CSV table of C-alpha atoms and ligand atoms in Angstrom, one decimal:
chain,number,residue,atom,x,y,z
A,199,MET,CA,0.0,0.0,0.0
A,200,LYS,CA,1.3,3.5,-1.0
A,201,ASN,CA,2.0,5.6,2.1
A,202,SER,CA,1.4,9.3,2.2
A,203,VAL,CA,0.8,12.0,4.8
A,204,ALA,CA,-2.8,10.9,4.7
A,205,THR,CA,-1.7,7.4,5.8
A,206,PHE,CA,-0.1,9.0,8.8
A,207,LYS,CA,-3.3,10.9,9.6
A,208,GLU,CA,-5.4,7.8,9.2
A,209,ALA,CA,-3.0,5.7,11.4
A,210,LYS,CA,-3.3,8.2,14.2
A,211,LYS,CA,-7.1,8.2,13.9
A,212,ASN,CA,-7.2,4.4,14.0
A,213,GLY,CA,-4.6,3.9,16.7
A,214,GLU,CA,-2.3,2.0,14.2
A,215,LYS,CA,1.4,2.2,15.0
A,216,LEU,CA,3.6,3.7,12.3
A,217,THR,CA,7.0,2.3,11.3
A,218,MET,CA,9.9,4.5,10.1
A,219,LEU,CA,13.5,3.6,9.4
A,220,THR,CA,16.4,5.6,8.1
A,221,ALA,CA,18.1,4.7,4.8
A,222,TYR,CA,20.6,6.5,2.7
A,223,ASP,CA,21.0,4.4,-0.5
A,224,TYR,CA,19.0,2.6,-3.2
A,225,SER,CA,19.6,-1.0,-2.3
A,226,THR,CA,18.7,-0.6,1.4
A,227,ALA,CA,15.7,1.5,0.7
A,228,LYS,CA,14.4,-1.1,-1.8
A,229,ILE,CA,14.6,-3.9,0.8
A,230,MET,CA,12.9,-1.8,3.4
A,231,ASP,CA,10.2,-0.8,0.9
A,232,GLU,CA,9.6,-4.4,0.0
A,233,CYS,CA,9.3,-5.3,3.7
A,234,GLY,CA,6.5,-2.7,3.9
A,235,VAL,CA,7.9,-0.1,6.3
A,236,ASN,CA,5.6,3.0,6.3
A,237,SER,CA,8.3,5.5,5.9
A,238,ILE,CA,11.9,5.9,5.1
A,239,LEU,CA,13.8,8.9,6.6
A,240,VAL,CA,16.9,10.0,4.8
A,241,GLY,CA,18.3,11.4,8.0
A,242,ASP,CA,21.2,13.7,8.4
A,243,SER,CA,22.5,10.9,10.7
A,244,LEU,CA,24.1,9.8,7.4
A,245,GLY,CA,26.9,12.2,8.5
A,246,MET,CA,27.8,9.8,11.3
A,247,VAL,CA,26.8,6.3,10.1
A,248,MET,CA,27.7,6.7,6.4
A,249,LEU,CA,30.3,9.4,6.2
A,250,GLY,CA,32.1,8.9,9.6
A,251,TYR,CA,31.7,12.4,11.0
A,252,GLU,CA,31.5,12.7,14.8
A,253,ASP,CA,28.2,14.5,14.6
A,254,THR,CA,25.6,15.7,12.0
A,255,LEU,CA,26.8,19.3,11.7
A,256,SER,CA,29.0,18.9,8.6
A,257,VAL,CA,26.3,17.4,6.4
A,258,THR,CA,25.4,19.6,3.5
A,259,MET,CA,22.3,20.1,1.3
A,260,ASP,CA,24.2,18.5,-1.6
A,261,ASP,CA,24.8,15.4,0.6
A,262,MET,CA,21.1,15.2,1.5
A,263,VAL,CA,19.9,15.7,-2.0
A,264,HIS,CA,22.3,13.1,-3.4
A,265,HIS,CA,21.3,10.4,-0.8
A,266,THR,CA,17.5,11.3,-0.9
A,267,ALA,CA,17.5,10.8,-4.7
A,268,ALA,CA,19.2,7.4,-4.3
A,269,VAL,CA,16.6,6.3,-1.7
A,270,SER,CA,13.7,7.6,-3.8
A,271,ARG,CA,14.8,5.5,-6.7
A,272,GLY,CA,14.5,2.4,-4.6
A,273,VAL,CA,11.1,3.1,-3.1
A,274,LYS,CA,7.6,2.3,-4.4
A,275,ASN,CA,5.3,2.5,-1.4
A,276,ALA,CA,7.1,4.1,1.6
A,277,LEU,CA,6.8,7.8,2.4
A,278,VAL,CA,10.3,9.3,1.8
A,279,VAL,CA,11.2,11.9,4.3
A,280,GLY,CA,14.2,14.2,3.4
A,281,ASP,CA,16.0,15.6,6.4
A,282,MET,CA,17.1,19.3,6.3
A,283,PRO,CA,20.7,19.6,7.5
A,284,PHE,CA,22.2,22.1,9.9
A,285,LEU,CA,21.8,25.7,8.8
A,286,SER,CA,19.7,24.8,5.7
A,287,TYR,CA,16.5,26.4,7.3
A,288,ASN,CA,17.8,28.7,10.1
A,289,THR,CA,19.1,31.5,7.9
A,290,GLY,CA,15.8,32.8,6.7
A,291,ILE,CA,12.4,31.6,5.4
A,292,ARG,CA,13.4,32.0,1.8
A,293,ASP,CA,16.5,29.8,2.2
A,294,ALA,CA,14.3,27.2,4.1
A,295,VAL,CA,11.7,27.0,1.4
A,296,ILE,CA,14.3,26.8,-1.4
A,297,ASN,CA,16.2,24.0,0.4
A,298,ALA,CA,13.1,22.1,1.3
A,299,GLY,CA,12.2,22.4,-2.4
A,300,ARG,CA,15.5,20.9,-3.5
A,301,LEU,CA,14.8,17.8,-1.4
A,302,MET,CA,11.4,17.5,-3.2
A,303,THR,CA,12.5,18.4,-6.8
A,304,GLU,CA,16.0,16.9,-7.0
A,305,GLY,CA,15.7,14.3,-4.2
A,306,ARG,CA,12.1,13.4,-5.0
A,307,ALA,CA,11.2,13.2,-1.3
A,308,HIS,CA,7.5,13.3,-0.4
A,309,CYS,CA,8.1,15.6,2.6
A,310,VAL,CA,10.9,17.1,4.7
A,311,LYS,CA,11.9,16.9,8.4
A,312,LEU,CA,13.6,19.7,10.4
A,313,GLU,CA,14.7,20.1,14.0
A,314,GLY,CA,13.2,22.6,16.5
A,315,GLY,CA,10.0,23.7,18.1
A,316,LYS,CA,8.5,27.1,18.7
A,317,GLU,CA,11.6,28.9,17.3
A,318,VAL,CA,11.1,27.3,13.9
A,319,ALA,CA,7.3,27.4,13.8
A,320,ASP,CA,7.3,30.3,11.2
A,321,VAL,CA,9.7,28.2,9.0
A,322,ILE,CA,7.5,25.2,9.2
A,323,LYS,CA,4.4,27.3,8.3
A,324,ALA,CA,6.2,28.8,5.2
A,325,ILE,CA,7.4,25.4,3.9
A,326,VAL,CA,3.9,23.9,4.4
A,327,GLU,CA,2.4,26.9,2.6
A,328,ALA,CA,4.7,26.0,-0.3
A,329,LYS,CA,2.9,22.7,-0.4
A,330,ILE,CA,5.7,20.7,1.1
A,331,PRO,CA,4.6,18.5,4.1
A,332,VAL,CA,6.8,18.9,7.2
A,333,CYS,CA,7.7,16.4,9.9
A,334,ALA,CA,8.9,18.3,13.0
A,335,HIS,CA,11.6,16.9,15.4
A,336,ILE,CA,11.8,18.0,19.0
A,337,GLY,CA,13.2,16.8,22.3
A,338,LEU,CA,16.9,15.9,21.7
A,339,THR,CA,17.7,17.7,18.4
A,340,PRO,CA,21.2,16.5,17.4
A,341,GLN,CA,22.0,19.6,15.3
A,342,ALA,CA,21.8,21.5,18.6
A,343,ILE,CA,24.3,19.4,20.5
A,344,ASN,CA,26.7,22.3,21.2
A,345,ALA,CA,23.8,24.3,22.6
A,346,LEU,CA,22.4,21.3,24.6
A,347,GLY,CA,25.8,20.2,25.9
A,348,GLY,CA,25.8,16.8,24.3
A,349,PHE,CA,23.5,13.9,23.4
A,350,LYS,CA,21.3,14.0,26.6
A,351,VAL,CA,17.8,13.0,27.5
A,352,GLN,CA,15.5,16.1,27.3
A,353,GLY,CA,12.5,16.9,29.4
A,354,LYS,CA,13.5,15.4,32.7
A,355,ASN,CA,12.6,18.5,34.8
A,356,ALA,CA,9.4,20.4,34.9
A,357,ASP,CA,10.7,23.5,32.9
A,358,SER,CA,12.2,21.4,30.2
A,359,ALA,CA,9.2,19.1,30.0
A,360,LYS,CA,6.9,22.1,29.7
A,361,LYS,CA,9.0,23.5,26.9
A,362,ILE,CA,8.8,20.3,25.0
A,363,ILE,CA,5.0,20.3,25.3
A,364,GLU,CA,4.9,23.9,24.1
A,365,ASP,CA,7.2,22.9,21.2
A,366,ALA,CA,4.9,20.0,20.3
A,367,ILE,CA,1.8,22.3,20.2
A,368,ALA,CA,3.7,25.0,18.2
A,369,VAL,CA,4.8,22.6,15.5
A,370,GLN,CA,1.3,21.1,15.2
A,371,GLU,CA,-0.2,24.6,14.9
A,372,ALA,CA,2.4,25.5,12.3
A,373,GLY,CA,1.1,22.7,10.1
A,374,ALA,CA,3.5,19.8,10.7
A,375,PHE,CA,1.9,16.5,9.7
A,376,ALA,CA,4.0,14.5,12.3
A,377,VAL,CA,6.6,15.1,14.9
A,378,VAL,CA,9.7,13.0,15.9
A,379,LEU,CA,10.2,12.9,19.7
A,380,GLU,CA,13.8,12.1,20.4
A,381,CYS,CA,15.2,11.0,23.8
A,382,VAL,CA,12.4,12.2,26.1
A,383,PRO,CA,11.0,10.2,29.1
A,384,ASP,CA,8.3,7.8,28.1
A,385,ALA,CA,5.6,9.3,30.3
A,386,LEU,CA,6.2,12.7,28.7
A,387,ALA,CA,6.1,11.3,25.2
A,388,GLU,CA,2.9,9.5,26.0
A,389,LYS,CA,1.3,12.6,27.4
A,390,ILE,CA,2.3,14.6,24.2
A,391,SER,CA,1.0,11.8,22.0
A,392,ASN,CA,-2.3,11.9,23.7
A,393,MET,CA,-2.5,15.7,23.4
A,394,LEU,CA,-1.7,16.0,19.7
A,395,ASP,CA,-3.8,15.4,16.7
A,396,ILE,CA,-0.8,14.6,14.6
A,397,PRO,CA,1.2,11.3,15.1
A,398,THR,CA,4.4,11.3,17.2
A,399,ILE,CA,7.2,9.2,16.0
A,400,GLY,CA,9.5,8.2,18.9
A,401,ILE,CA,13.2,7.4,19.1
A,402,GLY,CA,14.2,6.8,22.7
A,403,ALA,CA,10.7,8.0,23.7
A,404,GLY,CA,9.0,4.8,24.8
A,405,VAL,CA,6.1,2.8,23.6
A,406,GLY,CA,3.4,5.5,24.1
A,407,CYS,CA,4.3,7.2,20.8
A,408,ASP,CA,2.2,6.7,17.7
A,409,GLY,CA,5.1,5.2,15.8
A,410,GLN,CA,8.8,4.5,16.1
A,411,VAL,CA,11.9,5.3,14.1
A,412,LEU,CA,15.4,3.8,14.3
A,413,VAL,CA,18.7,4.3,12.4
A,414,TYR,CA,19.1,1.2,10.4
A,415,GLN,CA,22.8,0.7,11.1
A,416,ASP,CA,21.9,0.7,14.8
A,417,MET,CA,19.0,-1.8,14.6
A,418,LEU,CA,20.8,-4.2,12.3
A,419,GLY,CA,24.1,-4.1,14.2
A,420,LEU,CA,26.2,-2.3,11.5
A,421,TYR,CA,27.4,0.7,13.5
A,422,SER,CA,29.5,0.0,16.6
A,423,ASP,CA,31.0,3.5,17.4
A,424,PHE,CA,28.2,4.3,19.8
A,425,THR,CA,25.0,2.5,20.7
A,426,PRO,CA,22.4,4.5,22.5
A,427,LYS,CA,20.3,2.9,25.3
A,428,PHE,CA,17.1,3.1,23.2
A,429,VAL,CA,18.5,0.9,20.4
A,430,LYS,CA,17.5,-2.7,20.0
A,431,LYS,CA,19.6,-4.8,17.7
A,432,PHE,CA,17.0,-6.7,15.7
A,433,SER,CA,19.8,-8.6,13.9
A,434,ASN,CA,23.5,-8.7,13.6
A,435,VAL,CA,24.2,-7.9,10.0
A,436,GLY,CA,27.8,-6.7,10.9
A,437,ASP,CA,28.6,-10.3,11.9
A,438,VAL,CA,27.0,-11.7,8.7
A,439,MET,CA,29.1,-9.3,6.6
A,440,ARG,CA,32.3,-10.2,8.5
A,441,GLU,CA,31.7,-13.9,7.8
A,442,GLY,CA,31.2,-13.3,4.1
A,443,ILE,CA,34.2,-11.0,3.8
A,444,ASN,CA,36.4,-13.4,5.6
A,445,SER,CA,35.3,-16.3,3.4
A,446,TYR,CA,36.0,-14.1,0.3
A,447,ILE,CA,39.5,-13.3,1.5
A,448,LYS,CA,40.3,-16.9,2.2
A,449,GLU,CA,38.9,-18.2,-1.1
A,450,VAL,CA,40.8,-15.7,-3.2
A,451,LYS,CA,44.0,-16.4,-1.3
A,452,ASP,CA,43.7,-20.2,-1.6
A,453,GLY,CA,42.5,-20.1,-5.3
A,454,SER,CA,39.1,-21.7,-4.6
A,455,PHE,CA,37.3,-18.6,-6.0
A,456,PRO,CA,36.4,-17.9,-8.8
A,457,GLU,CA,35.2,-21.4,-9.9
A,458,GLU,CA,34.5,-22.5,-13.5
A,459,LYS,CA,30.9,-21.4,-13.1
A,460,HIS,CA,31.9,-17.8,-12.4
A,461,SER,CA,34.2,-17.6,-15.4
A,462,PHE,CA,33.7,-16.7,-19.1
A,463,LYS,CA,35.0,-19.0,-21.9
A,464,MET,CA,36.4,-18.2,-25.4
A,465,ASP,CA,36.9,-20.3,-28.5
A,466,LYS,CA,40.2,-22.2,-28.3
A,467,SER,CA,41.0,-21.4,-31.9
A,468,ILE,CA,40.8,-17.6,-31.2
A,469,LEU,CA,43.1,-18.1,-28.2
A,470,GLU,CA,45.6,-19.8,-30.5
A,471,GLN,CA,45.6,-16.8,-32.9
A,472,LEU,CA,46.8,-14.5,-30.1
B,509,KIV,O1,18.9,12.0,11.2
B,509,KIV,C1,18.2,11.0,11.7
B,509,KIV,O2,18.4,9.9,11.4
B,509,KIV,C2,17.1,11.4,12.6
B,509,KIV,C3,16.5,10.3,13.4
B,509,KIV,C4,17.4,9.9,14.4
B,509,KIV,C5,15.1,10.6,13.8
B,509,KIV,O3,16.8,12.5,12.7
């Protein structure tokens, strides 16, 4: 079934949980799409898990467009969300709309995601008015790590929890069709999910959210630099890869690969002419 922002609305109304995973390339997106995930987020987490940066701040619009387009080519049914990188939407409304537009026209995303609450409500409104659906992202917003003092759970005290509630209301009023809640206590996430008309997509925000998102390298055991508490490893693809790569090295070294069936033949008489 083809997913759209209407699917998100319907799921919230019917109490059906939404699934979202990140992907950054054609082949992975194709597998996820075939499995029936509702949505694929081309997250700026690509800076860390694909490009090896220590945070997401160095990711550019060109990086995001390039990877979003690759994912879009692999997807038939999932809703493709293109993530807006650091400073692509904070330097003015015009920049924000142009950059969101690039993710749609060049990246062929179906919608965009950006980080922030009340302070970016006017940006969300302008992008939505340009007919580009927006998924908001509040709580721990990794592009703000220098302002937040690191990757820390947000909303643990009353002031910070109230601010997250205000942010959730502000992004909904600005027209966001969904909101990612990252690293907030489960009870707060549940309260916000019950308050909002739009679906909440949790990452480190407990089971009370309307859906969940995970970075695929985390949930498949492909990224070992850092594993947050909220990650569950659903399989260990890293080990499967290691096994395959070790067998390849061994078989090339001992001459057992390639076999006859992997090789091409030519006419013996042609060989004799050479
Ligand atoms: O960039 C990303 O992958 C994200 C998710 C962690 C929600 O923003």
